[in-house]
Amino acid sequence: MAQLIQGLHYMRLAGFTYHDTSSGNCLMHPLADGWQLKISDLEYARPYDALFTEEFITGTPGYMAVEYKSQSHFFIPPQLNEKAVTKPFFRHNFAHDLEGALWIYVRFLFEKIPDCVNATETAQIRRDIRYYRDQLKQEGSPERRGFVLDNVNARSAVDALAALYERVPEGLVLMGGLGCFDVLVRLYRDVEATEPLDPDAGT
């Protein structure tokens, strides 16, 4: 995850957004002392100064950012958001690439349960996790929006994960990456505080 986020950051520094963060586009190259992640499939990558007009929504279903899927912002006030949409105006940004990386991480937490967890002892917990996993599968869903913005249902999903991973050595450490959603929300707020409502207004 750290290598993926670092790679997306390098693309950002180069002036590009990726547009297709997904597990299938993360290639692992073996090294003598570990693994090196390589980001593949750059056909949808776009420079920031070419992002004002989106011909169609691109990306891999299951990993799209909630905002990008709905083509509407989280934190621009509704009346302003309506004004922006009527232009029409919405553009992809680095936060959307980052959110895609976090959905990869969430998927692994919900689906790649360590073998050392006793299935009999955790049967009800596993049912709870399957319930929340299925809710979070659909990109752009209200459940995903709530997970990003940390509503009550999101906290229930995290509680279910904690009940399982606390049984795994260092399991709660594996869940530490969920704190990145707090960083993501702050990033969305910062980006949207400076987002021009008119595509002709510049960056």
Coordinates of C-alpha atoms in Angstrom, one line a residue, residues 8 11 15-22 25 39-61 63-64 68 91-94 96-97:
L8 CA 0.5 7.9 -7.1
M11 CA 2.4 10.9 -10.6
G15 CA 1.3 16.8 -12.9
F16 CA -0.8 13.7 -13.7
T17 CA -3.8 11.9 -12.2
Y18 CA -3.9 8.1 -12.7
H19 CA -7.7 7.5 -13.2
D20 CA -7.5 3.7 -12.8
T21 CA -6.3 2.7 -9.3
S22 CA -7.1 -1.0 -8.9
N25 CA -3.0 -2.6 -12.1
I39 CA 1.8 0.8 -11.5
S40 CA 0.6 -0.4 -14.9
D41 CA -2.1 0.6 -17.5
L42 CA -1.5 4.3 -17.8
E43 CA -3.8 4.8 -20.8
Y44 CA -6.3 6.8 -18.7
A45 CA -3.7 9.0 -17.0
R46 CA -4.3 12.7 -17.7
P47 CA -2.3 15.9 -17.0
Y48 CA -4.1 18.2 -14.5
D49 CA -4.5 21.0 -17.1
A50 CA -6.5 18.6 -19.3
L51 CA -9.1 17.6 -16.7
F52 CA -11.8 20.2 -17.2
T53 CA -13.7 18.2 -19.7
E54 CA -14.5 14.5 -19.0
E55 CA -15.8 12.6 -22.0
F56 CA -16.7 9.6 -20.0
I57 CA -16.1 8.1 -16.5
T58 CA -13.0 5.8 -16.6
G59 CA -11.7 3.4 -14.0
T60 CA -12.2 -0.1 -12.6
P61 CA -15.5 -0.9 -11.0
Y63 CA -12.3 0.8 -6.9
M64 CA -13.7 4.1 -8.1
Y68 CA -15.9 10.5 -9.0
R91 CA -13.0 16.9 -12.5
H92 CA -10.8 14.0 -11.3
N93 CA -8.1 14.8 -8.8
F94 CA -5.4 13.1 -6.7
H96 CA -9.8 10.1 -6.1
D97 CA -6.7 8.2 -7.0

